[in-house]
Coordinates of C-alpha atoms in Angstrom, one line a residue:
Chain A
M1450 CA 29.4 -74.5 -46.7
T1451 CA 29.2 -78.3 -46.8
E1452 CA 32.3 -80.3 -47.5
S1453 CA 32.0 -82.3 -50.6
A1454 CA 33.1 -85.9 -50.0
N1455 CA 34.8 -85.9 -53.4
T1456 CA 37.2 -83.0 -52.8
R1457 CA 40.7 -83.6 -51.5
G1458 CA 41.0 -80.8 -49.0
H1459 CA 40.3 -77.1 -49.0
V1460 CA 42.7 -74.1 -49.5
A1461 CA 42.1 -70.4 -49.0
I1462 CA 44.0 -68.2 -51.4
I1463 CA 44.4 -64.4 -50.9
G1464 CA 44.9 -62.7 -54.3
A1465 CA 43.8 -63.4 -57.8
G1466 CA 46.9 -62.4 -59.7
P1467 CA 49.3 -64.7 -61.5
A1468 CA 50.5 -66.5 -58.4
G1469 CA 47.0 -67.0 -56.9
L1470 CA 45.5 -68.1 -60.2
A1471 CA 48.3 -70.5 -60.9
A1472 CA 48.0 -72.0 -57.4
A1473 CA 44.3 -72.4 -57.8
A1474 CA 44.6 -74.1 -61.2
T1475 CA 47.1 -76.6 -59.9
L1476 CA 45.1 -77.3 -56.8
V1477 CA 41.8 -77.9 -58.6
S1478 CA 43.4 -80.2 -61.1
A1479 CA 44.3 -82.3 -58.0
G1480 CA 40.7 -82.2 -56.8
V1481 CA 41.4 -79.6 -54.0
R1482 CA 38.7 -77.0 -53.3
C1483 CA 39.7 -73.3 -53.3
D1484 CA 38.3 -70.1 -52.0
V1485 CA 40.0 -67.1 -53.7
F1486 CA 39.8 -63.7 -52.0
D1487 CA 40.2 -60.7 -54.3
D1488 CA 40.1 -57.0 -53.4
N1489 CA 39.2 -56.1 -57.0
H1490 CA 35.9 -56.5 -58.8
R1491 CA 37.5 -58.6 -61.5
G1492 CA 40.3 -61.2 -61.2
G1493 CA 43.8 -60.8 -62.6
G1494 CA 45.6 -58.8 -60.1
Q1495 CA 47.9 -56.1 -61.7
Y1496 CA 49.6 -58.2 -64.4
F1497 CA 46.4 -59.8 -65.8
R1498 CA 44.3 -56.7 -65.1
Q1499 CA 41.1 -56.7 -67.1
L1500 CA 38.8 -54.0 -68.5
P1501 CA 35.4 -53.6 -66.8
A1502 CA 32.9 -56.4 -67.6
S1503 CA 30.8 -53.9 -69.6
F1504 CA 33.8 -53.0 -71.9
A1505 CA 35.1 -54.9 -74.9
G1506 CA 38.8 -54.6 -75.8
A1507 CA 39.2 -56.6 -79.0
A1508 CA 41.2 -53.8 -80.7
D1509 CA 42.8 -52.5 -77.5
P1510 CA 46.4 -51.5 -78.4
V1511 CA 47.8 -51.7 -74.9
P1512 CA 50.0 -54.8 -74.6
R1513 CA 48.5 -57.7 -72.7
D1514 CA 49.6 -61.2 -72.0
A1515 CA 47.6 -63.7 -74.0
R1516 CA 47.7 -66.2 -71.1
A1517 CA 45.2 -63.9 -69.1
G1518 CA 42.1 -65.5 -70.6
P1519 CA 43.0 -69.1 -69.9
M1520 CA 44.4 -68.3 -66.4
L1521 CA 41.2 -66.4 -65.4
E1522 CA 39.0 -69.3 -66.4
V1523 CA 40.0 -71.1 -63.2
L1524 CA 37.8 -68.6 -61.2
A1525 CA 34.7 -70.2 -62.8
H1526 CA 35.8 -73.7 -62.1
P1527 CA 33.3 -75.7 -60.0
L1528 CA 35.8 -76.3 -57.2
V1529 CA 36.7 -72.6 -56.9
T1530 CA 34.7 -69.9 -55.1
H1531 CA 35.8 -66.5 -56.2
H1532 CA 35.1 -63.7 -53.7
P1533 CA 35.5 -60.4 -55.6
A1534 CA 35.6 -57.0 -54.0
T1535 CA 36.3 -58.8 -50.8
T1536 CA 39.0 -57.8 -48.3
A1537 CA 40.8 -60.5 -46.3
W1538 CA 41.6 -58.4 -43.3
S1539 CA 43.0 -60.8 -40.7
I1540 CA 44.0 -64.3 -39.8
P1541 CA 42.5 -64.3 -36.3
E1542 CA 42.9 -68.0 -35.5
P1543 CA 45.1 -70.7 -37.1
L1544 CA 44.2 -71.3 -40.8
T1545 CA 41.2 -69.0 -40.5
I1546 CA 40.6 -65.9 -42.7
A1547 CA 38.4 -63.0 -41.6
H1548 CA 37.0 -61.3 -44.7
A1549 CA 34.6 -58.4 -45.5
G1550 CA 32.9 -57.9 -48.8
P1551 CA 29.7 -56.5 -50.4
S1552 CA 27.4 -58.9 -48.6
G1553 CA 29.0 -58.4 -45.2
G1554 CA 31.8 -60.2 -43.3
G1555 CA 32.6 -63.7 -42.1
R1556 CA 35.3 -66.2 -41.4
L1557 CA 36.6 -69.1 -43.4
R1558 CA 38.7 -72.0 -42.1
A1559 CA 40.8 -74.0 -44.5
D1560 CA 43.5 -76.7 -44.5
A1561 CA 46.1 -74.3 -45.8
I1562 CA 46.3 -70.6 -46.6
I1563 CA 48.2 -69.2 -49.6
L1564 CA 49.1 -65.6 -49.4
A1565 CA 49.5 -64.2 -52.9
P1566 CA 48.6 -60.5 -52.5
G1567 CA 51.4 -59.3 -54.8
A1568 CA 53.3 -56.0 -54.6
H1569 CA 52.7 -52.3 -54.6
D1570 CA 54.8 -49.4 -55.8
R1571 CA 57.7 -48.5 -53.6
P1572 CA 57.3 -44.9 -52.4
C1573 CA 60.1 -42.6 -53.5
P1574 CA 59.3 -39.1 -52.3
F1575 CA 60.6 -36.1 -54.2
P1576 CA 59.6 -32.4 -54.3
G1577 CA 56.1 -32.2 -55.9
W1578 CA 55.3 -35.9 -55.8
T1579 CA 51.9 -35.4 -54.2
L1580 CA 50.7 -33.1 -57.0
P1581 CA 47.7 -34.4 -59.0
G1582 CA 49.0 -35.8 -62.3
V1583 CA 52.0 -37.5 -60.6
I1584 CA 51.0 -41.2 -60.6
S1585 CA 52.9 -44.4 -59.8
A1586 CA 53.9 -46.8 -62.6
G1587 CA 51.4 -49.2 -61.2
G1588 CA 48.8 -46.5 -61.3
C1589 CA 49.6 -45.8 -64.9
L1590 CA 49.3 -49.4 -66.0
N1591 CA 46.1 -49.9 -64.0
L1592 CA 44.5 -47.0 -65.8
L1593 CA 45.6 -48.2 -69.2
K1594 CA 44.9 -51.9 -68.8
G1595 CA 42.0 -51.7 -66.3
Q1596 CA 40.1 -48.7 -67.7
G1597 CA 41.4 -48.1 -71.3
M1598 CA 42.2 -44.6 -70.3
L1599 CA 45.3 -42.5 -70.7
P1600 CA 46.5 -40.6 -67.6
G1601 CA 47.4 -37.6 -69.8
R1602 CA 48.8 -36.6 -73.2
R1603 CA 52.3 -35.4 -72.5
V1604 CA 54.0 -37.8 -70.1
A1605 CA 57.4 -38.1 -68.5
V1606 CA 58.4 -41.5 -67.0
V1607 CA 61.0 -41.6 -64.2
G1608 CA 62.1 -44.5 -62.1
N1609 CA 64.3 -47.6 -61.7
G1610 CA 63.6 -51.0 -63.0
P1611 CA 61.9 -52.9 -65.8
L1612 CA 58.5 -51.3 -65.1
V1613 CA 59.8 -48.0 -66.4
L1614 CA 60.0 -49.3 -70.0
V1615 CA 56.8 -51.3 -69.6
A1616 CA 54.9 -48.1 -68.6
A1617 CA 56.5 -46.0 -71.3
Y1618 CA 55.8 -48.6 -74.0
S1619 CA 52.2 -49.1 -72.9
L1620 CA 51.7 -45.3 -72.9
I1621 CA 53.1 -45.0 -76.5
T1622 CA 51.0 -47.8 -77.9
A1623 CA 47.9 -46.3 -76.2
G1624 CA 48.5 -43.0 -78.0
A1625 CA 50.2 -40.8 -75.4
Q1626 CA 53.3 -38.8 -76.2
V1627 CA 56.2 -39.8 -73.9
V1628 CA 58.5 -36.9 -73.8
V1629 CA 61.3 -38.2 -71.6
I1630 CA 62.3 -41.4 -69.8
A1631 CA 64.7 -41.2 -66.9
E1632 CA 66.2 -44.5 -65.6
A1633 CA 68.2 -44.0 -62.4
A1634 CA 70.5 -47.0 -63.1
R1635 CA 72.7 -47.6 -66.1
P1636 CA 71.4 -50.9 -67.5
S1637 CA 73.0 -50.5 -70.9
R1638 CA 76.4 -50.3 -69.4
K1639 CA 75.8 -53.4 -67.2
A1640 CA 73.9 -55.5 -69.7
W1641 CA 76.9 -57.3 -71.1
G1642 CA 78.2 -58.2 -67.7
A1643 CA 74.9 -59.8 -66.9
I1644 CA 74.2 -61.4 -70.2
G1645 CA 74.9 -64.9 -68.9
D1646 CA 71.8 -64.6 -66.6
L1647 CA 69.7 -62.5 -69.0
V1648 CA 69.7 -65.1 -71.7
A1649 CA 68.0 -67.5 -69.3
S1650 CA 64.8 -66.0 -70.6
P1651 CA 65.4 -64.9 -74.2
S1652 CA 61.7 -63.9 -74.7
L1653 CA 61.8 -61.4 -71.7
L1654 CA 65.2 -60.1 -72.8
L1655 CA 63.9 -59.4 -76.3
K1656 CA 60.8 -57.8 -75.0
G1657 CA 62.8 -55.3 -73.0
M1658 CA 65.0 -54.5 -76.0
R1659 CA 61.9 -54.0 -78.1
Y1660 CA 60.2 -51.7 -75.6
R1661 CA 63.4 -49.6 -75.4
A1662 CA 63.7 -49.3 -79.2
A1663 CA 60.0 -48.5 -79.6
A1664 CA 60.2 -45.7 -77.0
Q1665 CA 63.2 -44.1 -78.8
L1666 CA 61.6 -44.5 -82.2
A1667 CA 58.5 -42.7 -80.9
G1668 CA 60.7 -39.7 -80.0
A1669 CA 61.2 -40.1 -76.3
T1670 CA 64.5 -38.8 -74.8
F1671 CA 66.0 -41.7 -73.0
R1672 CA 68.3 -41.0 -70.1
E1673 CA 70.2 -43.4 -67.9
G1674 CA 71.8 -42.4 -64.6
A1675 CA 69.1 -39.7 -64.2
V1676 CA 66.5 -39.0 -61.6
V1677 CA 63.6 -36.6 -61.0
A1678 CA 64.8 -33.5 -59.2
A1679 CA 61.3 -32.0 -58.8
A1680 CA 57.8 -31.9 -60.2
H1681 CA 56.4 -28.4 -60.7
G1682 CA 52.9 -27.1 -60.6
D1683 CA 50.3 -25.4 -58.5
E1684 CA 47.3 -27.7 -58.1
Q1685 CA 48.4 -30.0 -60.8
V1686 CA 51.8 -31.0 -62.3
R1687 CA 52.9 -28.9 -65.3
A1688 CA 56.6 -29.6 -65.6
V1689 CA 59.3 -31.9 -64.3
T1690 CA 63.1 -31.3 -63.8
I1691 CA 65.3 -34.2 -64.4
A1692 CA 69.0 -34.3 -63.3
D1693 CA 71.9 -36.7 -63.2
I1694 CA 72.1 -39.0 -60.2
T1695 CA 75.0 -38.5 -57.7
G1696 CA 77.0 -41.2 -56.1
D1697 CA 74.8 -41.0 -53.0
G1698 CA 71.5 -41.3 -54.7
R1699 CA 70.6 -37.6 -55.0
A1700 CA 69.6 -35.3 -57.8
A1701 CA 72.9 -33.6 -59.0
A1702 CA 73.2 -30.0 -60.0
S1703 CA 74.4 -31.3 -63.4
G1704 CA 72.4 -32.5 -66.3
R1705 CA 69.3 -30.5 -65.3
M1706 CA 66.6 -30.3 -67.9
T1707 CA 63.0 -29.2 -67.4
H1708 CA 60.2 -30.6 -69.5
E1709 CA 56.6 -29.4 -69.8
I1710 CA 54.2 -32.2 -69.2
D1711 CA 50.7 -32.9 -67.9
T1712 CA 51.5 -36.3 -66.3
L1713 CA 54.5 -37.7 -64.5
V1714 CA 54.8 -41.4 -64.0
T1715 CA 57.1 -42.4 -61.2
G1716 CA 58.3 -46.0 -60.9
Y1717 CA 61.2 -46.5 -58.5
G1718 CA 60.6 -50.1 -57.9
L1719 CA 58.0 -52.4 -56.2
M1720 CA 57.8 -53.8 -52.7
P1721 CA 56.1 -56.9 -51.4
S1722 CA 52.6 -56.5 -49.9
G1723 CA 53.9 -58.2 -46.8
E1724 CA 51.4 -56.9 -44.3
F1725 CA 49.8 -60.3 -43.6
A1726 CA 53.2 -61.9 -42.9
R1727 CA 54.2 -59.1 -40.6
M1728 CA 50.9 -59.3 -38.8
L1729 CA 51.4 -63.0 -38.2
G1730 CA 54.9 -62.3 -36.8
C1731 CA 56.7 -64.4 -39.4
G1732 CA 60.4 -64.2 -39.6
H1733 CA 61.8 -61.8 -42.3
S1734 CA 65.2 -61.2 -43.9
Y1735 CA 66.3 -58.0 -45.7
N1736 CA 66.9 -58.1 -49.4
R1737 CA 67.0 -54.8 -51.1
D1738 CA 66.9 -56.2 -54.6
R1739 CA 63.7 -58.1 -53.8
G1740 CA 61.9 -55.1 -52.3
G1741 CA 63.2 -54.9 -48.7
W1742 CA 62.0 -57.0 -45.8
I1743 CA 60.9 -60.4 -47.3
V1744 CA 59.3 -63.3 -45.5
N1745 CA 61.4 -66.4 -44.7
R1746 CA 60.1 -69.5 -46.5
T1747 CA 60.9 -73.2 -46.7
A1748 CA 61.7 -74.8 -50.1
E1749 CA 57.9 -75.4 -50.3
F1750 CA 57.1 -71.7 -49.7
E1751 CA 55.8 -72.2 -46.2
T1752 CA 56.3 -69.4 -43.6
D1753 CA 57.1 -69.9 -40.0
V1754 CA 53.4 -70.2 -39.4
P1755 CA 52.4 -73.8 -40.2
G1756 CA 50.0 -74.1 -43.1
V1757 CA 50.6 -70.5 -44.3
Y1758 CA 52.4 -70.2 -47.6
V1759 CA 53.5 -67.1 -49.5
V1760 CA 54.2 -67.0 -53.3
G1761 CA 54.7 -64.4 -56.0
D1762 CA 55.8 -60.8 -55.5
A1763 CA 54.5 -60.8 -51.9
A1764 CA 57.5 -63.1 -51.1
G1765 CA 60.0 -60.9 -52.9
I1766 CA 59.8 -59.0 -56.2
G1767 CA 60.2 -61.4 -59.1
G1768 CA 57.6 -60.5 -61.7
A1769 CA 54.9 -62.4 -63.4
E1770 CA 56.9 -65.4 -64.7
I1771 CA 58.2 -66.3 -61.2
A1772 CA 54.8 -65.7 -59.7
L1773 CA 53.2 -68.1 -62.2
V1774 CA 55.7 -70.8 -61.5
E1775 CA 55.7 -70.4 -57.7
G1776 CA 51.9 -70.6 -57.7
E1777 CA 52.1 -73.8 -59.7
A1778 CA 54.8 -75.2 -57.4
V1779 CA 53.0 -74.4 -54.1
G1780 CA 49.8 -75.8 -55.5
A1781 CA 51.6 -79.0 -56.3
A1782 CA 53.3 -79.2 -52.9
I1783 CA 50.1 -78.5 -50.9
A1784 CA 48.1 -81.0 -53.0
R1785 CA 50.8 -83.6 -52.3
R1786 CA 50.6 -82.9 -48.6
L1787 CA 46.8 -83.0 -48.5
S1788 CA 46.7 -86.3 -50.4
G1789 CA 48.3 -87.9 -47.4
S1790 CA 51.6 -88.6 -49.1
G1791 CA 53.2 -86.2 -46.6
S1792 CA 56.0 -83.8 -47.2
R1793 CA 58.6 -86.5 -47.2
A1794 CA 57.1 -88.3 -50.2
A1795 CA 59.0 -88.3 -53.4
I1796 CA 58.4 -85.2 -55.5
G1797 CA 56.8 -86.2 -58.8
A1798 CA 58.3 -85.5 -62.2
D1799 CA 55.8 -82.6 -62.7
E1800 CA 57.1 -80.9 -59.6
R1801 CA 60.7 -81.4 -60.7
S1802 CA 60.0 -79.7 -64.0
V1803 CA 58.3 -76.8 -62.3
R1804 CA 61.3 -76.4 -60.1
R1805 CA 63.6 -76.3 -63.1
R1806 CA 61.5 -73.6 -64.8
L1807 CA 61.6 -71.7 -61.5
Q1808 CA 65.4 -71.9 -61.5
R1809 CA 65.6 -70.5 -65.0
Q1810 CA 63.3 -67.6 -64.2
E1811 CA 65.3 -66.9 -61.0
R1812 CA 68.5 -66.7 -63.1
F1813 CA 66.9 -64.1 -65.4
R1814 CA 65.7 -62.2 -62.3
S1815 CA 69.2 -62.2 -61.0
G1816 CA 70.4 -60.6 -64.3
L1817 CA 67.7 -57.9 -64.1
E1818 CA 68.7 -57.2 -60.5
Q1819 CA 72.3 -56.8 -61.6
I1820 CA 71.6 -54.3 -64.3
Y1821 CA 69.1 -52.2 -62.3
R1822 CA 70.8 -52.2 -58.9
L1823 CA 71.7 -48.8 -57.6
N1824 CA 74.9 -48.0 -55.6
A1825 CA 73.0 -46.0 -53.0
E1826 CA 69.5 -45.7 -51.6
L1827 CA 67.7 -42.9 -53.5
D1828 CA 67.5 -39.7 -51.5
L1829 CA 65.4 -37.3 -53.6
A1830 CA 63.2 -35.6 -50.9
D1831 CA 64.0 -32.2 -49.5
T1832 CA 63.1 -30.9 -46.1
D1833 CA 59.6 -29.7 -47.2
T1834 CA 58.7 -32.9 -49.1
V1835 CA 55.8 -34.8 -47.8
I1836 CA 56.9 -38.2 -46.6
C1837 CA 53.7 -39.4 -45.0
R1838 CA 51.0 -38.6 -47.6
C1839 CA 48.0 -39.6 -45.5
E1840 CA 48.9 -37.5 -42.5
D1841 CA 50.6 -34.8 -44.6
L1842 CA 54.0 -34.9 -42.7
T1843 CA 57.2 -33.5 -44.1
K1844 CA 60.6 -34.9 -44.1
S1845 CA 61.9 -32.3 -41.6
L1846 CA 59.1 -33.2 -39.1
I1847 CA 59.8 -36.9 -39.4
T1848 CA 63.6 -36.7 -39.3
D1849 CA 63.3 -34.5 -36.2
A1850 CA 61.1 -37.2 -34.5
I1851 CA 63.5 -39.9 -35.6
T1852 CA 66.5 -38.1 -34.1
R1853 CA 64.6 -37.5 -30.8
H1854 CA 63.5 -41.1 -30.6
R1855 CA 66.9 -42.5 -31.6
G1856 CA 65.6 -44.3 -34.7
D1857 CA 62.8 -46.1 -32.9
L1858 CA 60.2 -46.2 -35.7
A1859 CA 57.4 -47.3 -33.5
A1860 CA 57.9 -44.3 -31.2
V1861 CA 58.1 -42.0 -34.2
K1862 CA 54.8 -43.5 -35.4
N1863 CA 53.1 -43.0 -32.1
E1864 CA 54.2 -39.3 -31.8
T1865 CA 53.7 -38.1 -35.3
R1866 CA 51.0 -40.5 -36.6
A1867 CA 53.3 -41.4 -39.5
S1868 CA 52.1 -44.7 -41.0
M1869 CA 48.8 -44.5 -39.0
G1870 CA 46.8 -43.1 -41.9
R1871 CA 44.7 -45.1 -44.3
C1872 CA 47.6 -46.5 -46.4
Q1873 CA 48.8 -48.1 -43.1
G1874 CA 52.4 -47.3 -44.0
R1875 CA 52.5 -48.7 -47.5
N1876 CA 53.4 -45.4 -49.0
C1877 CA 55.7 -44.1 -46.3
L1878 CA 57.3 -46.7 -44.0
S1879 CA 60.1 -47.7 -46.3
A1880 CA 61.0 -44.0 -46.9
I1881 CA 60.9 -43.3 -43.2
A1882 CA 63.1 -46.3 -42.6
A1883 CA 65.5 -45.0 -45.2
C1884 CA 65.6 -41.6 -43.4
A1885 CA 66.4 -43.3 -40.1
A1886 CA 69.1 -45.4 -41.7
R1887 CA 70.7 -42.3 -43.3
L1888 CA 70.6 -40.4 -40.0
D1889 CA 72.4 -43.3 -38.2
S1890 CA 74.7 -44.4 -41.0
Q1891 CA 73.2 -47.8 -40.9
S1892 CA 71.8 -49.8 -43.8
A1893 CA 68.0 -49.9 -44.1
G1894 CA 68.2 -53.6 -43.2
D1895 CA 68.7 -52.7 -39.5
Q1896 CA 65.5 -50.8 -39.2
A1897 CA 62.8 -52.9 -37.6
W1898 CA 59.3 -51.9 -38.7
P1899 CA 56.4 -51.3 -36.3
R1900 CA 54.1 -54.2 -35.7
M1901 CA 51.2 -54.6 -38.2
R1902 CA 47.8 -54.9 -36.5
P1903 CA 44.5 -56.1 -38.1
P1904 CA 42.8 -55.0 -40.2
V1905 CA 45.4 -55.6 -42.8
R1906 CA 43.4 -53.2 -45.0
P1907 CA 40.8 -50.7 -44.0
V1908 CA 37.3 -52.2 -43.9
P1909 CA 34.1 -50.3 -43.2
I1910 CA 32.4 -51.1 -39.9
S1911 CA 29.2 -52.0 -41.7
A1912 CA 30.9 -55.0 -43.3
L1913 CA 31.8 -56.3 -39.9
L1914 CA 28.5 -55.9 -38.2
T1915 CA 27.2 -59.2 -39.5
E1916 CA 30.2 -61.1 -38.1
E1917 CA 29.3 -63.4 -35.2
L1918 CA 31.4 -62.7 -32.2
G1919 CA 32.8 -65.5 -30.1
P1920 CA 32.5 -65.6 -26.3
P1921 CA 34.1 -62.8 -24.3
Q1922 CA 37.9 -63.0 -24.4
S1923 CA 38.6 -62.0 -20.8
P1924 CA 36.2 -63.8 -18.4
D1925 CA 38.7 -63.1 -15.6
L1926 CA 38.4 -59.4 -16.2
V1927 CA 34.7 -59.6 -15.9
E1928 CA 35.0 -61.3 -12.6
Q1929 CA 37.3 -58.6 -11.3
M1930 CA 34.9 -55.9 -12.3
F1931 CA 32.1 -57.6 -10.3
E1932 CA 34.4 -58.0 -7.3
T1933 CA 35.4 -54.3 -7.5
H1934 CA 31.8 -53.2 -7.5
R1935 CA 30.8 -55.4 -4.6
D1936 CA 33.5 -53.8 -2.4
Chain B
M663 CA 35.3 -27.7 -51.3
R664 CA 35.6 -27.8 -55.1
A665 CA 37.6 -30.4 -56.9
A666 CA 40.5 -29.2 -59.0
V667 CA 38.9 -28.9 -62.5
Q668 CA 40.9 -28.0 -65.5
K669 CA 39.8 -27.7 -69.1
P670 CA 39.5 -31.4 -70.3
L671 CA 42.4 -32.4 -72.5
S672 CA 41.5 -34.0 -75.8
D673 CA 39.8 -37.3 -75.0
L674 CA 41.9 -39.5 -72.9
R675 CA 40.0 -42.7 -73.7
V676 CA 42.2 -45.2 -75.5
K677 CA 41.0 -45.9 -79.0
G678 CA 40.1 -49.5 -79.8
V679 CA 38.3 -50.0 -76.5
T680 CA 34.5 -50.3 -76.6
R681 CA 33.0 -48.8 -73.5
G682 CA 29.8 -49.4 -71.6
A683 CA 26.7 -47.2 -72.1
G684 CA 26.9 -43.5 -71.2
I685 CA 25.6 -42.7 -67.8
S686 CA 25.8 -39.5 -65.6
F687 CA 26.7 -38.8 -62.0
T688 CA 27.4 -35.7 -60.0
L689 CA 30.5 -34.4 -58.2
D690 CA 29.9 -31.3 -55.9
G691 CA 26.7 -30.8 -57.7
C692 CA 28.2 -30.8 -61.2
V693 CA 26.7 -33.3 -63.6
L694 CA 29.4 -35.4 -65.3
T695 CA 29.3 -38.2 -67.8
A696 CA 30.9 -41.6 -67.6
A697 CA 30.7 -45.1 -69.2
L698 CA 28.9 -47.8 -67.4
G699 CA 31.5 -49.9 -65.5
E700 CA 34.2 -47.2 -65.5
S701 CA 35.9 -46.5 -62.2
I702 CA 35.0 -43.1 -60.6
A703 CA 38.7 -42.2 -60.9
A704 CA 38.8 -42.9 -64.7
A705 CA 35.5 -41.0 -65.2
L706 CA 36.9 -38.0 -63.3
L707 CA 40.1 -38.0 -65.3
A708 CA 38.0 -38.2 -68.5
N709 CA 36.2 -35.0 -67.3
G710 CA 39.4 -33.2 -66.7
I711 CA 39.3 -33.6 -62.9
H712 CA 42.7 -34.6 -61.5
G713 CA 42.1 -34.3 -57.8
A714 CA 39.0 -34.5 -55.6
R715 CA 40.7 -34.5 -52.2
R716 CA 42.5 -32.0 -50.1
S717 CA 45.1 -33.1 -47.6
H718 CA 45.3 -32.1 -43.9
R719 CA 47.3 -29.1 -44.8
N720 CA 45.0 -28.3 -47.7
S721 CA 47.1 -29.5 -50.6
Q722 CA 45.3 -30.9 -53.6
R723 CA 45.6 -34.6 -54.0
G724 CA 44.4 -37.1 -56.6
Y725 CA 44.8 -40.5 -58.3
Y726 CA 48.1 -42.1 -57.6
C727 CA 48.4 -45.9 -57.3
G728 CA 45.3 -47.0 -59.0
M729 CA 45.0 -50.2 -57.0
G730 CA 43.4 -49.2 -53.7
V731 CA 46.5 -49.0 -51.6
C732 CA 47.3 -45.3 -51.2
W733 CA 43.7 -43.9 -50.5
E734 CA 44.7 -40.6 -52.2
C735 CA 41.8 -40.8 -54.6
I736 CA 39.0 -41.0 -52.0
V737 CA 35.7 -39.2 -52.6
A738 CA 32.6 -39.1 -50.4
L739 CA 29.8 -41.3 -51.9
E740 CA 26.4 -40.5 -50.6
G741 CA 25.0 -43.4 -48.7
K742 CA 28.3 -45.2 -48.3
G743 CA 31.0 -42.8 -47.0
H744 CA 34.5 -42.4 -48.3
V745 CA 35.3 -44.7 -51.1
R746 CA 38.4 -45.1 -53.3
A747 CA 37.6 -43.7 -56.7
C748 CA 40.0 -46.1 -58.4
M749 CA 38.2 -49.2 -56.9
E750 CA 34.6 -48.1 -57.2
P751 CA 32.7 -48.3 -60.5
V752 CA 30.4 -45.4 -61.4
S753 CA 26.7 -46.1 -61.2
P754 CA 23.9 -44.0 -62.8
G755 CA 22.9 -41.0 -60.6
M756 CA 25.8 -41.5 -58.1
V757 CA 26.2 -38.4 -55.9
L758 CA 29.8 -37.6 -55.0
T759 CA 31.4 -34.9 -52.9
S760 CA 35.1 -34.0 -52.9
V761 CA 36.9 -34.5 -49.6
S762 CA 38.0 -31.4 -47.8
A763 CA 40.9 -30.8 -45.4
T764 CA 38.7 -30.0 -42.4
P765 CA 38.8 -32.8 -39.8
A766 CA 35.0 -32.4 -39.2
E767 CA 34.4 -34.5 -42.3
A768 CA 32.7 -37.7 -41.0
D769 CA 34.8 -40.6 -42.3
P770 CA 34.3 -44.1 -41.0
T771 CA 37.7 -45.3 -42.2
S772 CA 39.7 -42.5 -40.6
G773 CA 41.9 -43.4 -37.6
A774 CA 41.2 -41.8 -34.3
G775 CA 43.5 -39.0 -33.1
A776 CA 44.2 -35.4 -33.6
H777 CA 44.3 -33.8 -37.1
H778 CA 47.0 -31.3 -38.0
D779 CA 46.0 -27.8 -39.0

């Protein structure tokens, strides 16, 4: 691709959700060229998820953010190249992205890389969670917003955090019957204590209250301090038992009620899609409220690796508002650097206003974290519960391996294949780490995760066959081979 | 290996959304209908099919995360291999097979190593 003499630099962005789109919009307004890599066929990520192009949703009842349309327009900007259905699977050399998509694979080098891959549902294993009809909160919203489809007719929603109410409300507006909502924390009790932070974003606070009221008006039983004890069914979920939560994060014997349902939505939090940062060897700190291990960043969102920035949920769970503002802020910071003003140059008035908005949103987030924080890590799995879904490994098998390997997760992985399946640990590593922490009375923050190797997401070999290979990496080895044969 | 089929519930499609044209595809030889542009996962759900994959220990699995992360919704697509039903749009005449528990299933994205019984 030829460099245009008129552009002021070139940035590669991974992710086309709120953070990625906001970064692109800010960069192109400063004349910077952007390549946006997107796993999905249509831009928007999770929060701005769109219906298929062949659908029309003018009368769609599912709540959507009106900013989606204008934000998505940036993907058609002349300075933006959108790569849909394309997986960025490695950063093999500095500032170079290896990608694979419908027309094959390739590499792209840029002046900076912005990682904005978002988050995914935090796995919270419980008996019966692998039954068809048990879906994650993200999976529920993706079906509603991305396909205009209900997951079922009689739905229970269990979980912890604001997404529980978002999922319940969206289901109700779409025409499903939400039978029961079980929130593990007690946000109502804690709301007054956190009101100072929560009023930092009145619109979001009101939205939460509206969703809760609507759910109760629609006839849903709303429980706080309650968790799923088990999902029941043969080849498909048919019922769910909900119980009070104990002080150590388990399903109590008390408060047990069983509801007949055809769909169970489980939303026990989100965690950053931090695989790229782990692969690059960036420094991380543990923050349970923000989703676990989160990448260390400078004030300008740069990681330990020069030129690699992380924004949005991938840098710590914060929701769409924070993602939008961080995307704008990192775009402004990178544009300033590329313009030659350097990082020591005075930050302009625009950037200061963005920072103020970010601070306000961070205060609101702090309020949410306070009201949804749990006293103990959830412990809902029993010995036969599958922990590693891909390789079908139970809790007893995994805890046995953890004990024998003294908590070394890499050794557990090598012996059992846990986290070596297709999900690459996204649906199991945090639960396995929690098991290890419980066995050793440590907090989960002390559990180092196994190293992440490319590909960051599975890619078919066919997409890589068009990639040009560089010269052999080990010329010395080749020499040795010849010498051995001559002997 | 048959996918888990149950009697379709009353239409799961959200009212107020205008869909693409009706098309048909097959799963394990059964002809099913879908809307052009719909994901395979959504089309299967609309047809009452909640799971098209069996795990290593032969448990029924199905749609879970809806965003291509968990790989629980995989189906075998003729000519392409194992694809995520939630990420792949249906196309007319698509031929799909549900994924069984037997390790002999040829799968280009599966890791190397022993399978459990």
